[in-house]
Amino acid sequence: MTLITVDKVSRIYDDRQRKTQVTALDNVSLTVGRNEFLCLLGPSGCGKSTLLNMIAGFDMPTQGTVNVGGQVVQGPGADRGVVFQQPNLMPWLPVWENVAFHLKMQNMGKALRRERVQRFIEMVGLKGFENHFPSELSGGMNQRVGIARALLMNPEVILMDEPFGALDEQTKMDMHAELVRIWRESKSTIVFVTHGIDESLALGTHVAVMSARPGRIRELIPIELDRPRDPTSAVFNDYKRHILSLLRPEAPRPEAINLSHNESHHV
Ligand SMILES: Nc1ncnc2c1ncn2[C@@H]1O[C@H](COP(=O)(O)OP(=O)(O)OP(=O)(O)O)[C@@H](O)[C@H]1O
Ligand SMILES: [Mg+2]
């Protein structure tokens, strides 16, 4: 069942400094089914954040429409939780208060807020750290706080913009396992922006490969790999070669590229 429909969306920015226009997205159409985990993959500047922001309702298309759950998106809503590259936590508040941020905005009392957040703190593996402050946590733990905050509103859709970009490889792999578990447990739908091919193949039920300037979807690839994903498997590397050939059509034929198994490719 389709949950998100991006229909012939273009986004043209006015570049006032240079008195010109930038086509960030050109006639992009895409559907995301309920419970899917879609990775938006593409090089820097291809319009990934622009597309995600329009699904989030932070920005509006110049042409076309975005529809979530049968409603045309006209602004942010509680049905969509957003996780940014930096978790943007409030350093003066302990973990649990950071997670409970939206509830405070709704004027919910402290005791009830404290009770409500516990499930989500445990879901992201932060039990025991409820009263720690962000400065006392690692980058990965801070990112988990951001994820718990987004999950708290029980959104149908979780939108994530390169949330693990600043993490080391090991922590990133742990977070991938955690996120897949959360996605299954919360039965949510995820749209995840990344420029890492391995990351998209570690996570997605689908990978939308985007091309740069003007941003378009080159191909929407369903990923039929068992979980946990094995980046050393032959099928994983078949997908990887295919994605590389889409991203670098001018590069040598994919067969000629010698891929070392543990090498991480970024675009
Ligand atoms: N507010 C803005 N005003 C003018 N141009 C913009 C604006 N936001 C984005 N752009 C342009 O639109 C294009 C797409 O930007 P976007 O941030 O969506 O790319 P991205 O794929 O998320 O890149 P990255 O991987 O570096 O985050 C870029 O060429 C960028 O310069
Ligand atoms: Mg971006």
PDB file of C-alpha atoms and ligand atoms in Angstrom:
ATOM      1  CA  MET A   1       0.000   0.000   0.000  1.00  0.00           C
ATOM      2  CA  THR A   2       1.374   3.374  -1.011  1.00  0.00           C
ATOM      3  CA  LEU A   3       2.050   5.793   1.836  1.00  0.00           C
ATOM      4  CA  ILE A   4       4.125   8.517   0.161  1.00  0.00           C
ATOM      5  CA  THR A   5       3.650   9.771  -3.389  1.00  0.00           C
ATOM      6  CA  VAL A   6       5.999  12.305  -4.907  1.00  0.00           C
ATOM      7  CA  ASP A   7       4.310  13.354  -8.132  1.00  0.00           C
ATOM      8  CA  LYS A   8       6.228  15.224 -10.869  1.00  0.00           C
ATOM      9  CA  VAL A   9       7.993  17.404  -8.341  1.00  0.00           C
ATOM     10  CA  SER A  10      10.379  20.151  -9.415  1.00  0.00           C
ATOM     11  CA  ARG A  11      12.114  22.592  -7.112  1.00  0.00           C
ATOM     12  CA  ILE A  12      13.774  25.656  -8.529  1.00  0.00           C
ATOM     13  CA  TYR A  13      15.684  27.931  -6.191  1.00  0.00           C
ATOM     14  CA  ASP A  14      16.343  31.574  -6.927  1.00  0.00           C
ATOM     15  CA  ASP A  15      20.029  32.282  -6.617  1.00  0.00           C
ATOM     16  CA  ARG A  16      19.704  36.005  -5.928  1.00  0.00           C
ATOM     17  CA  GLN A  17      23.439  36.587  -5.561  1.00  0.00           C
ATOM     18  CA  ARG A  18      24.127  35.360  -9.082  1.00  0.00           C
ATOM     19  CA  LYS A  19      20.739  36.420 -10.473  1.00  0.00           C
ATOM     20  CA  THR A  20      20.103  32.949 -11.771  1.00  0.00           C
ATOM     21  CA  GLN A  21      18.004  29.915 -10.925  1.00  0.00           C
ATOM     22  CA  VAL A  22      19.058  26.505  -9.663  1.00  0.00           C
ATOM     23  CA  THR A  23      16.984  23.454 -10.589  1.00  0.00           C
ATOM     24  CA  ALA A  24      17.497  21.273  -7.512  1.00  0.00           C
ATOM     25  CA  LEU A  25      14.891  18.698  -8.572  1.00  0.00           C
ATOM     26  CA  ASP A  26      13.528  18.148 -12.041  1.00  0.00           C
ATOM     27  CA  ASN A  27      10.239  16.285 -12.464  1.00  0.00           C
ATOM     28  CA  VAL A  28      10.824  13.684  -9.758  1.00  0.00           C
ATOM     29  CA  SER A  29       8.193  11.001  -9.233  1.00  0.00           C
ATOM     30  CA  LEU A  30       8.457   8.334  -6.574  1.00  0.00           C
ATOM     31  CA  THR A  31       6.219   6.191  -4.406  1.00  0.00           C
ATOM     32  CA  VAL A  32       7.019   4.667  -1.037  1.00  0.00           C
ATOM     33  CA  GLY A  33       4.885   1.837   0.319  1.00  0.00           C
ATOM     34  CA  ARG A  34       3.893   1.438   3.952  1.00  0.00           C
ATOM     35  CA  ASN A  35       6.651  -0.322   5.957  1.00  0.00           C
ATOM     36  CA  GLU A  36       9.240   0.239   3.258  1.00  0.00           C
ATOM     37  CA  PHE A  37      12.728   1.487   4.063  1.00  0.00           C
ATOM     38  CA  LEU A  38      13.730   3.713   1.177  1.00  0.00           C
ATOM     39  CA  CYS A  39      17.292   4.998   0.859  1.00  0.00           C
ATOM     40  CA  LEU A  40      17.783   8.098  -1.269  1.00  0.00           C
ATOM     41  CA  LEU A  41      21.298   7.785  -2.646  1.00  0.00           C
ATOM     42  CA  GLY A  42      23.209  10.291  -4.717  1.00  0.00           C
ATOM     43  CA  PRO A  43      26.179  12.649  -4.926  1.00  0.00           C
ATOM     44  CA  SER A  44      26.440  15.886  -2.963  1.00  0.00           C
ATOM     45  CA  GLY A  45      24.129  18.555  -4.309  1.00  0.00           C
ATOM     46  CA  CYS A  46      21.810  16.216  -6.227  1.00  0.00           C
ATOM     47  CA  GLY A  47      18.759  17.315  -4.249  1.00  0.00           C
ATOM     48  CA  LYS A  48      18.402  14.597  -1.589  1.00  0.00           C
ATOM     49  CA  SER A  49      17.810  17.031   1.290  1.00  0.00           C
ATOM     50  CA  THR A  50      15.535  19.130  -0.926  1.00  0.00           C
ATOM     51  CA  LEU A  51      13.364  16.071  -1.588  1.00  0.00           C
ATOM     52  CA  LEU A  52      13.370  14.973   2.062  1.00  0.00           C
ATOM     53  CA  ASN A  53      12.498  18.486   3.224  1.00  0.00           C
ATOM     54  CA  MET A  54       9.500  18.539   0.911  1.00  0.00           C
ATOM     55  CA  ILE A  55       8.240  15.235   2.319  1.00  0.00           C
ATOM     56  CA  ALA A  56       8.799  16.698   5.813  1.00  0.00           C
ATOM     57  CA  GLY A  57       6.867  19.813   4.811  1.00  0.00           C
ATOM     58  CA  PHE A  58       9.746  22.225   5.526  1.00  0.00           C
ATOM     59  CA  ASP A  59       9.805  23.284   1.885  1.00  0.00           C
ATOM     60  CA  MET A  60       7.264  23.319  -0.966  1.00  0.00           C
ATOM     61  CA  PRO A  61       7.679  22.127  -4.567  1.00  0.00           C
ATOM     62  CA  THR A  62       7.825  24.723  -7.342  1.00  0.00           C
ATOM     63  CA  GLN A  63       5.770  22.252  -9.377  1.00  0.00           C
ATOM     64  CA  GLY A  64       4.084  18.964  -8.537  1.00  0.00           C
ATOM     65  CA  THR A  65       2.808  17.579  -5.248  1.00  0.00           C
ATOM     66  CA  VAL A  66       3.883  15.422  -2.325  1.00  0.00           C
ATOM     67  CA  ASN A  67       1.221  13.300  -0.716  1.00  0.00           C
ATOM     68  CA  VAL A  68       1.595  11.419   2.594  1.00  0.00           C
ATOM     69  CA  GLY A  69      -1.161   9.120   3.830  1.00  0.00           C
ATOM     70  CA  GLY A  70      -3.694  10.535   1.395  1.00  0.00           C
ATOM     71  CA  GLN A  71      -3.049  14.192   2.296  1.00  0.00           C
ATOM     72  CA  VAL A  72      -1.144  16.725   0.239  1.00  0.00           C
ATOM     73  CA  VAL A  73       1.813  17.919   2.312  1.00  0.00           C
ATOM     74  CA  GLN A  74       1.476  21.599   3.157  1.00  0.00           C
ATOM     75  CA  GLY A  75       3.685  21.794   6.223  1.00  0.00           C
ATOM     76  CA  PRO A  76       5.305  19.690   8.941  1.00  0.00           C
ATOM     77  CA  GLY A  77       3.076  17.273  10.861  1.00  0.00           C
ATOM     78  CA  ALA A  78       3.152  14.761  13.719  1.00  0.00           C
ATOM     79  CA  ASP A  79       2.758  11.937  11.200  1.00  0.00           C
ATOM     80  CA  ARG A  80       6.367  12.602  10.080  1.00  0.00           C
ATOM     81  CA  GLY A  81       9.325  12.478  12.488  1.00  0.00           C
ATOM     82  CA  VAL A  82      12.604  13.965  11.293  1.00  0.00           C
ATOM     83  CA  VAL A  83      16.147  12.990  12.331  1.00  0.00           C
ATOM     84  CA  PHE A  84      18.858  15.388  11.196  1.00  0.00           C
ATOM     85  CA  GLN A  85      22.573  14.911  10.583  1.00  0.00           C
ATOM     86  CA  GLN A  86      23.280  16.635  13.885  1.00  0.00           C
ATOM     87  CA  PRO A  87      20.846  15.645  16.618  1.00  0.00           C
ATOM     88  CA  ASN A  88      20.396  19.290  17.746  1.00  0.00           C
ATOM     89  CA  LEU A  89      19.991  18.409  21.403  1.00  0.00           C
ATOM     90  CA  MET A  90      19.557  20.926  24.193  1.00  0.00           C
ATOM     91  CA  PRO A  91      22.810  20.635  26.169  1.00  0.00           C
ATOM     92  CA  TRP A  92      21.249  21.893  29.417  1.00  0.00           C
ATOM     93  CA  LEU A  93      18.620  19.144  29.485  1.00  0.00           C
ATOM     94  CA  PRO A  94      19.192  15.496  30.462  1.00  0.00           C
ATOM     95  CA  VAL A  95      18.604  12.720  27.933  1.00  0.00           C
ATOM     96  CA  TRP A  96      15.037  12.021  28.979  1.00  0.00           C
ATOM     97  CA  GLU A  97      14.022  15.696  28.771  1.00  0.00           C
ATOM     98  CA  ASN A  98      15.565  15.962  25.315  1.00  0.00           C
ATOM     99  CA  VAL A  99      13.527  12.949  24.187  1.00  0.00           C
ATOM    100  CA  ALA A 100      10.405  14.442  25.795  1.00  0.00           C
ATOM    101  CA  PHE A 101      10.824  17.791  24.027  1.00  0.00           C
ATOM    102  CA  HIS A 102       7.614  17.586  21.954  1.00  0.00           C
ATOM    103  CA  LEU A 103       5.575  16.603  25.009  1.00  0.00           C
ATOM    104  CA  LYS A 104       6.799  19.670  26.883  1.00  0.00           C
ATOM    105  CA  MET A 105       5.689  21.758  23.908  1.00  0.00           C
ATOM    106  CA  GLN A 106       2.249  20.227  24.444  1.00  0.00           C
ATOM    107  CA  ASN A 107       2.373  21.332  28.112  1.00  0.00           C
ATOM    108  CA  MET A 108       2.332  17.772  29.417  1.00  0.00           C
ATOM    109  CA  GLY A 109       3.256  17.518  33.132  1.00  0.00           C
ATOM    110  CA  LYS A 110       6.738  16.379  34.152  1.00  0.00           C
ATOM    111  CA  ALA A 111       5.753  13.068  35.805  1.00  0.00           C
ATOM    112  CA  LEU A 112       3.717  11.970  32.794  1.00  0.00           C
ATOM    113  CA  ARG A 113       6.463  13.063  30.380  1.00  0.00           C
ATOM    114  CA  ARG A 114       9.023  11.053  32.317  1.00  0.00           C
ATOM    115  CA  GLU A 115       6.805   7.997  32.184  1.00  0.00           C
ATOM    116  CA  ARG A 116       6.032   8.355  28.481  1.00  0.00           C
ATOM    117  CA  VAL A 117       9.635   8.598  27.270  1.00  0.00           C
ATOM    118  CA  GLN A 118      10.963   5.483  28.997  1.00  0.00           C
ATOM    119  CA  ARG A 119       9.816   3.039  26.321  1.00  0.00           C
ATOM    120  CA  PHE A 120      11.570   5.035  23.619  1.00  0.00           C
ATOM    121  CA  ILE A 121      14.760   5.447  25.637  1.00  0.00           C
ATOM    122  CA  GLU A 122      14.864   1.678  25.995  1.00  0.00           C
ATOM    123  CA  MET A 123      14.033   1.164  22.337  1.00  0.00           C
ATOM    124  CA  VAL A 124      17.193   3.009  21.292  1.00  0.00           C
ATOM    125  CA  GLY A 125      19.308   1.232  23.922  1.00  0.00           C
ATOM    126  CA  LEU A 126      19.848   4.175  26.306  1.00  0.00           C
ATOM    127  CA  LYS A 127      18.452   2.638  29.501  1.00  0.00           C
ATOM    128  CA  GLY A 128      20.632   3.787  32.379  1.00  0.00           C
ATOM    129  CA  PHE A 129      21.541   7.074  30.647  1.00  0.00           C
ATOM    130  CA  GLU A 130      18.243   8.874  31.262  1.00  0.00           C
ATOM    131  CA  ASN A 131      19.818  11.522  33.476  1.00  0.00           C
ATOM    132  CA  HIS A 132      23.047  11.991  31.549  1.00  0.00           C
ATOM    133  CA  PHE A 133      23.587  15.239  29.684  1.00  0.00           C
ATOM    134  CA  PRO A 134      24.407  15.268  25.940  1.00  0.00           C
ATOM    135  CA  SER A 135      28.022  16.300  26.632  1.00  0.00           C
ATOM    136  CA  GLU A 136      28.461  13.092  28.648  1.00  0.00           C
ATOM    137  CA  LEU A 137      27.466  10.872  25.709  1.00  0.00           C
ATOM    138  CA  SER A 138      29.241   9.704  22.573  1.00  0.00           C
ATOM    139  CA  GLY A 139      28.199  10.918  19.107  1.00  0.00           C
ATOM    140  CA  GLY A 140      26.322   7.672  18.425  1.00  0.00           C
ATOM    141  CA  MET A 141      24.470   7.927  21.727  1.00  0.00           C
ATOM    142  CA  ASN A 142      23.482  11.522  20.996  1.00  0.00           C
ATOM    143  CA  GLN A 143      22.178  10.400  17.623  1.00  0.00           C
ATOM    144  CA  ARG A 144      20.076   7.745  19.413  1.00  0.00           C
ATOM    145  CA  VAL A 145      18.544  10.503  21.541  1.00  0.00           C
ATOM    146  CA  GLY A 146      17.531  12.267  18.310  1.00  0.00           C
ATOM    147  CA  ILE A 147      15.997   9.037  17.010  1.00  0.00           C
ATOM    148  CA  ALA A 148      14.096   8.435  20.279  1.00  0.00           C
ATOM    149  CA  ARG A 149      12.776  12.011  20.103  1.00  0.00           C
ATOM    150  CA  ALA A 150      11.477  11.395  16.578  1.00  0.00           C
ATOM    151  CA  LEU A 151       9.947   8.015  17.538  1.00  0.00           C
ATOM    152  CA  LEU A 152       8.152   9.431  20.567  1.00  0.00           C
ATOM    153  CA  MET A 153       5.437  11.024  18.475  1.00  0.00           C
ATOM    154  CA  ASN A 154       4.787   7.589  16.972  1.00  0.00           C
ATOM    155  CA  PRO A 155       5.095   8.951  13.432  1.00  0.00           C
ATOM    156  CA  GLU A 156       4.001   6.870  10.473  1.00  0.00           C
ATOM    157  CA  VAL A 157       7.034   8.072   8.577  1.00  0.00           C
ATOM    158  CA  ILE A 158      10.579   8.628   9.837  1.00  0.00           C
ATOM    159  CA  LEU A 159      12.662  10.942   7.663  1.00  0.00           C
ATOM    160  CA  MET A 160      16.419  10.808   8.181  1.00  0.00           C
ATOM    161  CA  ASP A 161      18.999  13.070   6.523  1.00  0.00           C
ATOM    162  CA  GLU A 162      22.469  11.462   6.714  1.00  0.00           C
ATOM    163  CA  PRO A 163      21.971  10.756  10.429  1.00  0.00           C
ATOM    164  CA  PHE A 164      25.131   8.673  10.805  1.00  0.00           C
ATOM    165  CA  GLY A 165      27.399  10.773   8.611  1.00  0.00           C
ATOM    166  CA  ALA A 166      29.586  11.873  11.515  1.00  0.00           C
ATOM    167  CA  LEU A 167      30.049   8.407  13.059  1.00  0.00           C
ATOM    168  CA  ASP A 168      32.988   6.031  12.745  1.00  0.00           C
ATOM    169  CA  GLU A 169      32.500   2.811  10.745  1.00  0.00           C
ATOM    170  CA  GLN A 170      32.037   0.520  13.745  1.00  0.00           C
ATOM    171  CA  THR A 171      29.492   2.755  15.480  1.00  0.00           C
ATOM    172  CA  LYS A 172      27.747   3.248  12.168  1.00  0.00           C
ATOM    173  CA  MET A 173      27.372  -0.512  11.728  1.00  0.00           C
ATOM    174  CA  ASP A 174      25.966  -0.824  15.262  1.00  0.00           C
ATOM    175  CA  MET A 175      23.512   1.986  14.528  1.00  0.00           C
ATOM    176  CA  HIS A 176      22.432   0.274  11.299  1.00  0.00           C
ATOM    177  CA  ALA A 177      21.557  -2.907  13.217  1.00  0.00           C
ATOM    178  CA  GLU A 178      19.741  -0.830  15.825  1.00  0.00           C
ATOM    179  CA  LEU A 179      17.806   1.148  13.238  1.00  0.00           C
ATOM    180  CA  VAL A 180      16.674  -1.961  11.369  1.00  0.00           C
ATOM    181  CA  ARG A 181      15.443  -3.391  14.680  1.00  0.00           C
ATOM    182  CA  ILE A 182      13.584  -0.149  15.506  1.00  0.00           C
ATOM    183  CA  TRP A 183      12.082  -0.007  12.024  1.00  0.00           C
ATOM    184  CA  ARG A 184      10.744  -3.552  12.414  1.00  0.00           C
ATOM    185  CA  GLU A 185       9.525  -2.996  15.985  1.00  0.00           C
ATOM    186  CA  SER A 186       7.794   0.310  15.309  1.00  0.00           C
ATOM    187  CA  LYS A 187       6.403  -0.887  11.951  1.00  0.00           C
ATOM    188  CA  SER A 188       7.194   2.525  10.541  1.00  0.00           C
ATOM    189  CA  THR A 189       8.135   3.662   7.065  1.00  0.00           C
ATOM    190  CA  ILE A 190      11.581   5.191   6.680  1.00  0.00           C
ATOM    191  CA  VAL A 191      13.063   7.520   4.076  1.00  0.00           C
ATOM    192  CA  PHE A 192      16.821   7.706   4.668  1.00  0.00           C
ATOM    193  CA  VAL A 193      19.189  10.050   2.841  1.00  0.00           C
ATOM    194  CA  THR A 194      22.756   8.879   2.315  1.00  0.00           C
ATOM    195  CA  HIS A 195      25.700   9.174  -0.044  1.00  0.00           C
ATOM    196  CA  GLY A 196      27.082   5.793   1.035  1.00  0.00           C
ATOM    197  CA  ILE A 197      26.378   2.863  -1.307  1.00  0.00           C
ATOM    198  CA  ASP A 198      27.195   0.333   1.419  1.00  0.00           C
ATOM    199  CA  GLU A 199      24.966   2.142   3.881  1.00  0.00           C
ATOM    200  CA  SER A 200      22.034   2.141   1.457  1.00  0.00           C
ATOM    201  CA  LEU A 201      22.514  -1.601   0.825  1.00  0.00           C
ATOM    202  CA  ALA A 202      22.867  -2.351   4.544  1.00  0.00           C
ATOM    203  CA  LEU A 203      19.516  -0.711   5.266  1.00  0.00           C
ATOM    204  CA  GLY A 204      17.067  -0.308   2.437  1.00  0.00           C
ATOM    205  CA  THR A 205      14.215  -2.395   1.166  1.00  0.00           C
ATOM    206  CA  HIS A 206      14.606  -0.028  -1.805  1.00  0.00           C
ATOM    207  CA  VAL A 207      17.339   2.297  -3.028  1.00  0.00           C
ATOM    208  CA  ALA A 208      16.474   5.311  -5.183  1.00  0.00           C
ATOM    209  CA  VAL A 209      19.618   6.304  -7.082  1.00  0.00           C
ATOM    210  CA  MET A 210      19.666  10.009  -7.924  1.00  0.00           C
ATOM    211  CA  SER A 211      21.673  11.864 -10.533  1.00  0.00           C
ATOM    212  CA  ALA A 212      23.171  15.309 -10.109  1.00  0.00           C
ATOM    213  CA  ARG A 213      22.091  18.568 -11.727  1.00  0.00           C
ATOM    214  CA  PRO A 214      19.279  18.609 -12.278  1.00  0.00           C
ATOM    215  CA  GLY A 215      18.295  16.118  -9.594  1.00  0.00           C
ATOM    216  CA  ARG A 216      16.385  13.172 -10.987  1.00  0.00           C
ATOM    217  CA  ILE A 217      15.739   9.588  -9.929  1.00  0.00           C
ATOM    218  CA  ARG A 218      17.852   7.361 -12.155  1.00  0.00           C
ATOM    219  CA  GLU A 219      16.457   4.110 -10.869  1.00  0.00           C
ATOM    220  CA  LEU A 220      14.399   2.779  -7.986  1.00  0.00           C
ATOM    221  CA  ILE A 221      15.932  -0.570  -7.065  1.00  0.00           C
ATOM    222  CA  PRO A 222      14.160  -3.111  -4.845  1.00  0.00           C
ATOM    223  CA  ILE A 223      16.808  -4.781  -2.665  1.00  0.00           C
ATOM    224  CA  GLU A 224      16.223  -8.473  -2.236  1.00  0.00           C
ATOM    225  CA  LEU A 225      18.903  -9.395   0.298  1.00  0.00           C
ATOM    226  CA  ASP A 226      18.519 -11.367   3.518  1.00  0.00           C
ATOM    227  CA  ARG A 227      19.021  -9.589   6.840  1.00  0.00           C
ATOM    228  CA  PRO A 228      21.404  -9.023   8.459  1.00  0.00           C
ATOM    229  CA  ARG A 229      22.966  -7.887   5.232  1.00  0.00           C
ATOM    230  CA  ASP A 230      26.355  -9.369   4.405  1.00  0.00           C
ATOM    231  CA  PRO A 231      28.517  -6.794   2.598  1.00  0.00           C
ATOM    232  CA  THR A 232      30.950  -9.502   1.524  1.00  0.00           C
ATOM    233  CA  SER A 233      28.343 -11.605  -0.271  1.00  0.00           C
ATOM    234  CA  ALA A 234      28.343 -11.900  -4.053  1.00  0.00           C
ATOM    235  CA  VAL A 235      24.770 -10.614  -4.423  1.00  0.00           C
ATOM    236  CA  PHE A 236      25.510  -7.563  -2.258  1.00  0.00           C
ATOM    237  CA  ASN A 237      28.408  -6.745  -4.560  1.00  0.00           C
ATOM    238  CA  ASP A 238      26.267  -7.287  -7.651  1.00  0.00           C
ATOM    239  CA  TYR A 239      23.920  -4.562  -6.387  1.00  0.00           C
ATOM    240  CA  LYS A 240      26.918  -2.395  -5.592  1.00  0.00           C
ATOM    241  CA  ARG A 241      28.351  -2.737  -9.093  1.00  0.00           C
ATOM    242  CA  HIS A 242      24.983  -1.927 -10.594  1.00  0.00           C
ATOM    243  CA  ILE A 243      24.620   1.211  -8.452  1.00  0.00           C
ATOM    244  CA  LEU A 244      28.168   2.314  -9.290  1.00  0.00           C
ATOM    245  CA  SER A 245      27.413   1.961 -12.989  1.00  0.00           C
ATOM    246  CA  LEU A 246      24.325   4.154 -12.546  1.00  0.00           C
ATOM    247  CA  LEU A 247      26.279   6.801 -10.658  1.00  0.00           C
ATOM    248  CA  ARG A 248      29.290   6.787 -12.957  1.00  0.00           C
ATOM    249  CA  PRO A 249      28.003   5.972 -16.426  1.00  0.00           C
ATOM    250  CA  GLU A 250      31.192   7.365 -17.920  1.00  0.00           C
ATOM    251  CA  ALA A 251      33.455   5.177 -15.755  1.00  0.00           C
ATOM    252  CA  PRO A 252      35.046   1.942 -17.031  1.00  0.00           C
ATOM    253  CA  ARG A 253      32.648  -0.940 -17.517  1.00  0.00           C
ATOM    254  CA  PRO A 254      31.495  -2.200 -14.106  1.00  0.00           C
ATOM    255  CA  GLU A 255      33.039  -5.634 -14.690  1.00  0.00           C
ATOM    256  CA  ALA A 256      36.454  -3.999 -14.979  1.00  0.00           C
ATOM    257  CA  ILE A 257      36.255  -2.415 -11.522  1.00  0.00           C
ATOM    258  CA  ASN A 258      38.145  -4.409  -8.949  1.00  0.00           C
ATOM    259  CA  LEU A 259      36.130  -4.126  -5.745  1.00  0.00           C
ATOM    260  CA  SER A 260      37.815  -5.097  -2.556  1.00  0.00           C
ATOM    261  CA  HIS A 261      35.144  -6.591  -0.334  1.00  0.00           C
ATOM    262  CA  ASN A 262      35.481  -4.376   2.683  1.00  0.00           C
ATOM    263  CA  GLU A 263      35.972  -1.164   0.831  1.00  0.00           C
ATOM    264  CA  SER A 264      33.295   1.406   1.473  1.00  0.00           C
ATOM    265  CA  HIS A 265      32.165   3.422  -1.509  1.00  0.00           C
ATOM    266  CA  HIS A 266      30.838   6.923  -1.205  1.00  0.00           C
ATOM    267  CA  VAL A 267      29.429   9.012  -3.958  1.00  0.00           C
TER     268      VAL A 267
HETATM  269  N1  LIG B   1      17.936  27.490  -0.162  1.00  0.00           N
HETATM  270  C1  LIG B   1      18.600  27.292  -1.301  1.00  0.00           C
HETATM  271  N2  LIG B   1      18.831  28.312  -2.168  1.00  0.00           N
HETATM  272  C2  LIG B   1      19.465  28.124  -3.339  1.00  0.00           C
HETATM  273  N3  LIG B   1      19.942  26.935  -3.755  1.00  0.00           N
HETATM  274  C3  LIG B   1      19.757  25.890  -2.945  1.00  0.00           C
HETATM  275  C4  LIG B   1      19.086  25.996  -1.677  1.00  0.00           C
HETATM  276  N4  LIG B   1      19.048  24.773  -1.102  1.00  0.00           N
HETATM  277  C5  LIG B   1      19.674  23.935  -1.956  1.00  0.00           C
HETATM  278  N5  LIG B   1      20.082  24.592  -3.064  1.00  0.00           N
HETATM  279  C6  LIG B   1      20.777  23.989  -4.225  1.00  0.00           C
HETATM  280  O1  LIG B   1      20.003  22.875  -4.641  1.00  0.00           O
HETATM  281  C7  LIG B   1      20.841  21.784  -4.971  1.00  0.00           C
HETATM  282  C8  LIG B   1      20.444  20.571  -4.149  1.00  0.00           C
HETATM  283  O2  LIG B   1      20.754  20.793  -2.785  1.00  0.00           O
HETATM  284  P1  LIG B   1      20.501  19.706  -1.636  1.00  0.00           P
HETATM  285  O3  LIG B   1      20.875  20.315  -0.353  1.00  0.00           O
HETATM  286  O4  LIG B   1      19.126  19.165  -1.750  1.00  0.00           O
HETATM  287  O5  LIG B   1      21.545  18.573  -2.055  1.00  0.00           O
HETATM  288  P2  LIG B   1      21.964  17.228  -1.296  1.00  0.00           P
HETATM  289  O6  LIG B   1      21.796  16.118  -2.281  1.00  0.00           O
HETATM  290  O7  LIG B   1      21.234  17.112  -0.011  1.00  0.00           O
HETATM  291  O8  LIG B   1      23.517  17.434  -1.033  1.00  0.00           O
HETATM  292  P3  LIG B   1      24.448  16.956   0.215  1.00  0.00           P
HETATM  293  O9  LIG B   1      24.686  15.486   0.019  1.00  0.00           O
HETATM  294  O10 LIG B   1      25.680  17.754   0.049  1.00  0.00           O
HETATM  295  O11 LIG B   1      23.701  17.261   1.493  1.00  0.00           O
HETATM  296  C9  LIG B   1      22.269  22.252  -4.769  1.00  0.00           C
HETATM  297  O12 LIG B   1      22.784  22.620  -6.013  1.00  0.00           O
HETATM  298  C10 LIG B   1      22.142  23.451  -3.864  1.00  0.00           C
HETATM  299  O13 LIG B   1      23.152  24.387  -4.134  1.00  0.00           O
HETATM  300 MG    MG B   2      21.826  17.149   2.024  1.00  0.00          MG
END
